């Protein structure tokens, strides 16, 4: 477990480029971005549908916390 | 009759007695339809609606609702009575019509931010803003590629109309511009923007600053749009809505288009601030501004049906500076 501290934008940007590679084999990812978590920044990973119940998804990438959200399929409007 | 019997009979009545009403009649327009090719929107019936009503206790009956008085005694209702062995409740409800069209879906001259527009072959999207090519003086309108350029399929010079086709606009009566440029949508590599411009026809008046219900556009906002930023937009379908940025620099946003799934990187994500969504189909092309400063920050292009604090869906938008740079244009805000 990484030590809890507020992450800077640069730290989160660095983790973001790894997050897609980490999550894509596990779930249908339709967005990996930056959001605020606690006092600092964290990663937001959007999923098209809920992951299978037996899939354990990471709660952090390189020590940066991750917020998961099931958002459905993005469509042009 | 029992509920199951009523359901079965209702289905049968719709397939037999009411068939003529399903295949004729004026086209019904759905309010929230994504901007896309006009073909594929089905004509629907007026006239007679059939449902199920409770007669007493666990007894049900067929409910028939007529929009015209003569239908009350017509042969269709008579057939329904006979097939339902008179277990029928027939009522006259008068014409059911679509509510008056919202302001954003009407024809407007001078042109303004937030109104219905589109390529003639596209249903309708939103006129986002007015821009000028860098080094040029001619005014252009800004919206999405999928609104003004029909997902790469349109040609330079094609007619752009206001209101959009779905809102009753037609070429040449409602023509306002000619397609003048697009950021091509790419299938095999990440996209940054879904954007296009149309050169305004000569002598057409426009108001580049008023965002109806919100105030005057104040100019171009900063490149960095933080989580928590309060934003607003005026769009063709949902009108003026307020929202909050929930994520930024969002990569791998895989969006469904007619030409296939397309990936977008570097996007902004927004949730509705109140009980409703920030956007729906037809709002594409809307200019998104910071709610307090009215500085423009993004161009709306996509959304989901789920997610966000109120679970009304999330909206995706291109950072406006990326849009302006891709098209080599500047925002007109004075």
Coordinates of C-alpha atoms in Angstrom, one line a residue:
Chain A
X1 CA 0.0 0.0 0.0
X2 CA 1.5 3.3 -1.0
X3 CA 1.9 6.0 1.6
X4 CA -1.1 8.2 1.4
X5 CA -0.3 11.7 0.2
X6 CA -1.7 14.3 -2.2
X7 CA -0.4 13.5 -5.7
X8 CA 0.7 16.2 -8.0
X9 CA -0.7 16.6 -11.6
X10 CA 2.7 15.4 -13.0
X11 CA 2.6 12.2 -10.9
X12 CA -0.9 11.5 -12.0
X13 CA -0.2 12.2 -15.7
X14 CA 2.7 9.7 -15.5
X15 CA 0.5 7.1 -13.9
X16 CA -2.3 7.7 -16.5
X17 CA -0.2 6.5 -19.4
X18 CA 0.2 3.2 -17.5
X19 CA -3.3 2.9 -16.3
X20 CA -4.8 2.0 -19.7
X21 CA -2.4 -0.9 -20.1
X22 CA -3.2 -2.1 -16.6
X23 CA -7.0 -2.0 -16.9
X24 CA -7.6 -2.8 -20.5
X25 CA -7.0 -6.6 -20.2
X26 CA -9.4 -6.7 -17.2
X27 CA -12.4 -4.6 -18.4
X28 CA -13.9 -2.6 -21.2
X29 CA -12.3 0.8 -20.7
X30 CA -14.0 3.8 -22.3
X31 CA -11.9 6.6 -20.7
X32 CA -8.9 7.1 -18.4
X33 CA -8.5 10.7 -17.1
X34 CA -7.6 12.9 -14.2
X35 CA -9.9 13.8 -11.4
X36 CA -9.6 15.1 -7.8
X37 CA -9.5 12.5 -5.1
X38 CA -9.1 13.7 -1.5
X39 CA -6.7 16.6 -1.2
X40 CA -4.9 15.9 -4.5
X41 CA -5.3 14.4 -8.0
X42 CA -6.1 10.9 -8.9
X43 CA -7.1 8.7 -11.9
X44 CA -10.6 8.2 -13.1
X45 CA -11.2 5.0 -15.1
X46 CA -14.5 4.7 -16.9
X47 CA -15.9 1.3 -17.7
X48 CA -18.5 0.5 -20.3
X49 CA -20.2 -2.1 -18.1
X50 CA -19.7 -3.6 -14.6
X51 CA -16.7 -5.9 -14.5
X52 CA -17.4 -9.6 -13.9
X53 CA -17.9 -10.3 -10.2
X54 CA -14.8 -12.4 -9.9
X55 CA -12.5 -9.7 -11.4
X56 CA -10.5 -7.7 -8.9
X57 CA -9.6 -4.3 -10.3
X58 CA -6.6 -2.3 -9.0
X59 CA -7.4 0.6 -6.6
X60 CA -4.2 2.4 -7.5
X61 CA -1.6 2.6 -10.3
X62 CA 2.0 3.4 -9.3
X63 CA 0.6 4.6 -6.0
X64 CA -1.9 7.0 -7.5
X65 CA -5.5 6.3 -6.3
X66 CA -8.1 5.2 -8.9
X67 CA -11.8 6.0 -9.0
X68 CA -13.8 3.6 -11.1
X69 CA -17.1 4.5 -12.7
X70 CA -19.5 2.5 -15.0
X71 CA -20.6 5.0 -17.5
X72 CA -22.1 2.9 -20.4
X73 CA -21.1 3.4 -24.0
X74 CA -20.3 7.0 -25.1
X75 CA -22.1 8.0 -28.2
X76 CA -22.0 11.0 -30.5
X77 CA -24.7 13.5 -29.7
Chain B
X1 CA -60.6 -10.5 -18.7
X2 CA -57.3 -11.5 -17.1
X3 CA -54.3 -9.3 -17.5
X4 CA -52.5 -11.9 -19.7
X5 CA -55.5 -12.1 -22.0
X6 CA -55.7 -8.3 -22.2
X7 CA -52.1 -8.1 -23.1
X8 CA -52.4 -10.7 -25.8
X9 CA -55.5 -9.1 -27.2
X10 CA -53.9 -5.7 -27.2
X11 CA -50.9 -7.0 -29.2
X12 CA -53.3 -8.6 -31.7
X13 CA -55.4 -5.5 -32.1
X14 CA -52.3 -3.4 -32.9
X15 CA -51.1 -5.8 -35.5
X16 CA -54.4 -6.2 -37.2
X17 CA -57.0 -3.5 -36.7
X18 CA -54.6 -0.6 -36.2
X19 CA -52.1 -1.5 -39.0
X20 CA -53.3 1.3 -41.3
X21 CA -52.5 3.9 -38.6
X22 CA -48.9 2.7 -38.1
X23 CA -47.9 3.0 -41.7
X24 CA -49.3 6.4 -42.6
X25 CA -49.5 9.8 -41.0
X26 CA -47.2 12.7 -40.4
X27 CA -43.7 12.1 -39.2
X28 CA -43.3 12.3 -35.4
X29 CA -40.1 13.9 -34.3
X30 CA -38.3 12.7 -31.2
X31 CA -36.8 15.5 -29.2
X32 CA -33.4 14.0 -28.4
X33 CA -31.9 12.4 -31.5
X34 CA -28.1 12.4 -32.1
X35 CA -26.9 14.5 -35.0
X36 CA -26.6 12.1 -38.0
X37 CA -28.1 11.1 -41.3
X38 CA -31.8 11.9 -41.7
X39 CA -32.7 8.5 -43.1
X40 CA -33.8 5.9 -40.6
X41 CA -36.3 7.9 -38.6
X42 CA -39.6 6.0 -38.8
X43 CA -43.0 7.6 -39.4
X44 CA -45.5 6.9 -36.6
X45 CA -49.2 7.0 -36.2
X46 CA -51.7 9.6 -34.9
X47 CA -55.3 8.7 -34.2
X48 CA -56.0 5.7 -32.0
X49 CA -54.0 4.4 -29.0
X50 CA -54.7 1.1 -27.4
X51 CA -53.7 0.0 -23.9
X52 CA -55.0 -1.9 -20.9
X53 CA -57.2 -0.5 -18.1
X54 CA -58.5 -2.0 -14.9
X55 CA -62.2 -2.8 -15.0
X56 CA -62.7 -3.9 -11.3
X57 CA -60.5 -5.9 -8.9
X58 CA -58.4 -8.3 -11.0
X59 CA -60.5 -7.8 -14.1
X60 CA -58.9 -5.9 -17.0
X61 CA -60.3 -4.4 -20.2
X62 CA -58.9 -2.9 -23.4
X63 CA -58.5 0.9 -23.2
X64 CA -59.0 2.8 -26.5
X65 CA -58.1 6.5 -26.8
X66 CA -59.2 8.4 -29.8
X67 CA -57.6 11.7 -31.0
X68 CA -60.5 12.4 -33.5
X69 CA -64.2 12.3 -32.6
X70 CA -65.2 10.4 -35.8
X71 CA -63.0 7.5 -34.8
X72 CA -65.2 6.9 -31.7
X73 CA -67.8 5.4 -34.0
X74 CA -65.5 4.2 -36.8
X75 CA -65.0 0.7 -38.0
X76 CA -61.7 0.2 -36.1
X77 CA -63.3 0.9 -32.7
X78 CA -66.2 -1.4 -33.7
X79 CA -63.8 -4.2 -34.6
X80 CA -62.0 -3.7 -31.3
X81 CA -65.3 -3.9 -29.4
X82 CA -66.2 -7.1 -31.2
X83 CA -62.8 -8.8 -30.7
X84 CA -62.7 -7.7 -27.0
X85 CA -66.3 -8.9 -26.5
X86 CA -67.2 -5.4 -25.4
X87 CA -64.7 -5.4 -22.6
X88 CA -63.6 -2.0 -23.8
X89 CA -63.3 1.5 -22.4
X90 CA -63.3 4.0 -25.3
X91 CA -62.6 7.6 -24.7
X92 CA -62.1 10.7 -26.8
X93 CA -58.9 12.5 -25.7
X94 CA -58.5 15.1 -28.5
X95 CA -55.4 15.7 -30.6
X96 CA -52.1 14.8 -28.9
X97 CA -49.4 17.1 -30.3
X98 CA -45.7 17.6 -29.6
X99 CA -45.2 20.5 -27.2
X100 CA -44.3 23.8 -28.8
X101 CA -40.7 23.6 -30.1
X102 CA -38.1 25.0 -27.8
X103 CA -36.5 28.3 -28.7
X104 CA -33.2 26.6 -29.6
X105 CA -35.0 24.5 -32.3
X106 CA -36.6 27.4 -34.1
X107 CA -35.3 29.4 -37.1
X108 CA -33.4 32.5 -35.9
X109 CA -32.0 35.6 -37.8
X110 CA -29.7 37.1 -36.6
X111 CA -28.0 33.8 -35.9
X112 CA -27.0 33.1 -32.3
X113 CA -25.0 30.7 -30.2
X114 CA -26.9 27.6 -29.1
X115 CA -29.4 27.1 -32.0
X116 CA -30.2 24.2 -34.2
X117 CA -28.1 23.7 -37.3
X118 CA -26.5 21.1 -39.5
X119 CA -25.4 19.8 -42.9
X120 CA -28.5 19.3 -45.0
X121 CA -28.1 15.5 -44.7
X122 CA -27.8 15.6 -40.9
X123 CA -30.7 15.6 -38.5
X124 CA -29.7 18.5 -36.3
X125 CA -26.9 19.6 -34.0
X126 CA -26.0 22.9 -32.3
X127 CA -24.4 26.1 -33.6
X128 CA -21.5 26.4 -31.1
X129 CA -19.9 29.7 -31.8
X130 CA -18.7 32.2 -34.5
X131 CA -15.0 32.1 -35.6
X132 CA -12.7 33.6 -38.1
X133 CA -9.8 31.9 -40.0
X134 CA -6.5 33.2 -38.7
X135 CA -5.4 36.0 -41.0
X136 CA -8.9 36.2 -42.5
X137 CA -12.0 38.4 -41.9
X138 CA -14.9 36.2 -43.1
X139 CA -17.1 35.0 -40.3
X140 CA -17.7 31.2 -39.9
X141 CA -19.8 29.1 -37.7
X142 CA -18.2 26.4 -35.5
X143 CA -19.8 23.0 -34.6
X144 CA -18.8 19.3 -34.8
X145 CA -17.6 17.5 -37.9
X146 CA -20.5 15.1 -37.4
X147 CA -23.0 18.0 -37.4
X148 CA -21.6 20.2 -40.3
X149 CA -19.6 17.6 -42.3
X150 CA -21.6 14.4 -41.8
X151 CA -18.6 12.5 -40.4
X152 CA -16.1 13.3 -43.2
X153 CA -18.7 12.5 -45.9
X154 CA -19.6 16.1 -46.8
X155 CA -17.8 18.1 -49.4
X156 CA -16.5 21.7 -49.2
X157 CA -19.3 24.0 -50.2
X158 CA -22.1 21.8 -49.1
X159 CA -25.1 23.7 -47.7
X160 CA -25.5 24.2 -43.9
X161 CA -28.9 25.1 -42.7
X162 CA -30.6 26.7 -39.7
X163 CA -32.8 25.3 -38.3
X164 CA -31.4 21.8 -38.9
X165 CA -33.3 19.4 -41.2
X166 CA -34.9 17.7 -38.2
X167 CA -36.3 21.0 -37.0
X168 CA -37.8 21.9 -40.3
X169 CA -34.9 23.6 -42.0
X170 CA -34.4 23.2 -45.8
X171 CA -32.0 24.2 -48.5
X172 CA -32.1 26.8 -50.0
X173 CA -34.7 28.6 -47.9
X174 CA -32.9 28.2 -44.6
X175 CA -29.3 28.0 -45.9
X176 CA -26.9 29.9 -43.7
X177 CA -23.4 28.7 -44.6
X178 CA -21.2 26.5 -46.8
X179 CA -18.9 23.8 -45.4
X180 CA -15.5 25.4 -45.3
X181 CA -13.3 23.1 -43.3
X182 CA -13.2 20.1 -41.0
X183 CA -10.8 18.2 -38.7
X184 CA -11.1 14.8 -40.3
X185 CA -12.3 12.0 -38.0
X186 CA -9.7 9.2 -37.9
X187 CA -10.5 5.6 -37.5
X188 CA -7.0 4.2 -36.9
X189 CA -5.5 6.7 -34.5
X190 CA -6.7 8.8 -31.6
X191 CA -8.7 11.9 -32.4
X192 CA -8.4 15.2 -30.5
X193 CA -11.4 17.0 -31.8
X194 CA -14.7 16.5 -33.6
X195 CA -15.0 19.9 -35.3
X196 CA -15.8 21.7 -38.6
X197 CA -16.6 25.2 -39.8
X198 CA -19.0 26.7 -42.3
X199 CA -18.5 30.0 -44.0
X200 CA -21.5 32.2 -43.4
X201 CA -23.4 33.4 -46.5
X202 CA -22.9 37.0 -47.4
X203 CA -24.9 39.7 -45.5
X204 CA -26.2 37.2 -43.0
X205 CA -26.5 38.9 -39.6
X206 CA -25.2 37.2 -36.5
X207 CA -24.8 37.9 -32.8
X208 CA -21.5 36.3 -31.7
X209 CA -21.8 36.9 -27.9
X210 CA -25.3 36.4 -26.6
X211 CA -25.9 33.1 -24.8
X212 CA -29.6 33.2 -24.2
X213 CA -30.5 32.9 -20.6
X214 CA -26.9 33.1 -19.4
X215 CA -25.3 36.4 -20.6
X216 CA -22.6 37.5 -23.0
X217 CA -19.7 35.3 -24.1
X218 CA -16.6 36.9 -22.5
X219 CA -13.9 35.3 -24.7
X220 CA -11.6 32.3 -24.7
X221 CA -10.9 30.6 -21.4
X222 CA -7.7 29.0 -20.1
X223 CA -6.3 25.8 -21.6
X224 CA -6.4 24.1 -18.2
X225 CA -9.9 23.2 -17.0
X226 CA -9.8 21.7 -13.5
X227 CA -12.1 19.1 -12.0
X228 CA -14.9 20.9 -10.2
X229 CA -15.1 23.8 -12.6
X230 CA -18.7 24.9 -13.0
X231 CA -19.8 25.1 -16.6
X232 CA -22.8 25.9 -18.7
X233 CA -24.0 25.4 -22.3
X234 CA -26.9 26.3 -24.5
X235 CA -27.8 23.5 -26.9
X236 CA -30.4 22.5 -29.4
X237 CA -32.0 19.7 -27.4
X238 CA -31.7 20.4 -23.6
X239 CA -31.4 24.2 -23.9
X240 CA -29.4 26.0 -21.2
X241 CA -27.9 23.5 -18.7
X242 CA -25.3 23.8 -16.0
X243 CA -22.7 21.2 -15.1
X244 CA -19.5 20.4 -13.3
X245 CA -16.2 19.1 -14.7
X246 CA -15.7 15.5 -13.4
X247 CA -12.4 14.7 -15.2
X248 CA -10.0 16.2 -17.7
X249 CA -7.2 15.0 -20.0
X250 CA -9.4 11.9 -20.5
X251 CA -7.8 9.4 -23.0
X252 CA -9.2 6.4 -24.8
X253 CA -12.8 7.8 -24.8
X254 CA -14.2 5.3 -27.4
X255 CA -17.3 6.9 -28.9
X256 CA -19.8 5.3 -31.2
X257 CA -20.3 7.1 -34.6
X258 CA -22.0 6.0 -37.8
X259 CA -18.6 5.4 -39.3
X260 CA -17.6 3.2 -36.4
X261 CA -16.1 3.5 -32.9
X262 CA -13.6 6.3 -32.7
X263 CA -11.0 7.0 -30.0
X264 CA -10.6 10.5 -28.5
X265 CA -7.7 11.6 -26.2
X266 CA -7.4 14.7 -24.1
X267 CA -11.1 15.1 -23.5
X268 CA -13.1 16.9 -20.8
X269 CA -15.9 15.1 -18.9
X270 CA -18.9 16.9 -17.4
X271 CA -21.9 15.9 -15.3
X272 CA -25.2 17.7 -15.0
X273 CA -25.4 20.0 -12.0
X274 CA -29.0 19.4 -11.2
X275 CA -31.4 16.5 -11.6
X276 CA -31.1 16.3 -15.4
X277 CA -28.3 15.5 -17.9
X278 CA -25.9 18.2 -19.0
X279 CA -26.6 17.1 -22.6
X280 CA -28.5 14.7 -24.9
X281 CA -28.5 13.9 -28.6
X282 CA -28.7 17.1 -30.7
X283 CA -26.7 19.1 -28.3
X284 CA -23.5 18.3 -30.2
X285 CA -21.6 21.3 -31.2
X286 CA -22.6 23.3 -28.2
X287 CA -20.1 25.8 -26.8
X288 CA -19.3 25.1 -23.2
X289 CA -18.4 28.1 -21.0
X290 CA -17.3 28.6 -17.4
X291 CA -20.5 29.4 -15.7
X292 CA -19.3 32.4 -13.7
X293 CA -16.9 34.0 -16.2
X294 CA -18.6 33.0 -19.4
X295 CA -15.2 32.2 -20.9
X296 CA -15.4 29.5 -23.5
X297 CA -13.5 26.3 -22.7
X298 CA -14.9 23.3 -24.7
X299 CA -16.9 22.0 -27.6
X300 CA -19.5 19.4 -26.8
X301 CA -19.6 16.2 -29.0
X302 CA -20.6 13.0 -27.1
X303 CA -22.2 11.6 -24.0
X304 CA -23.4 8.5 -22.1
X305 CA -26.8 7.6 -20.7
X306 CA -25.3 6.5 -17.3
X307 CA -22.8 7.9 -14.8
X308 CA -22.4 11.1 -12.9
X309 CA -23.6 12.0 -9.4
X310 CA -27.2 12.0 -10.6
X311 CA -26.7 9.0 -12.9
X312 CA -28.2 11.0 -15.8
X313 CA -25.1 10.4 -17.9
X314 CA -21.8 12.1 -18.7
X315 CA -20.9 14.6 -21.4
X316 CA -17.7 14.6 -23.4
X317 CA -16.2 17.7 -24.9
X318 CA -13.0 18.8 -26.8
X319 CA -10.9 21.4 -25.2
X320 CA -11.7 24.6 -27.2
X321 CA -8.1 25.6 -27.7
X322 CA -7.5 22.3 -29.4
X323 CA -10.5 22.8 -31.7
X324 CA -9.4 26.4 -32.7
X325 CA -5.8 25.2 -33.4
X326 CA -7.0 22.2 -35.4
X327 CA -9.1 24.4 -37.6
X328 CA -6.7 27.4 -37.5
X329 CA -9.5 29.8 -36.4
X330 CA -10.1 32.3 -33.6
X331 CA -13.2 32.8 -31.6
X332 CA -15.3 35.9 -32.4
X333 CA -16.4 37.3 -29.1
X334 CA -16.8 41.0 -29.7

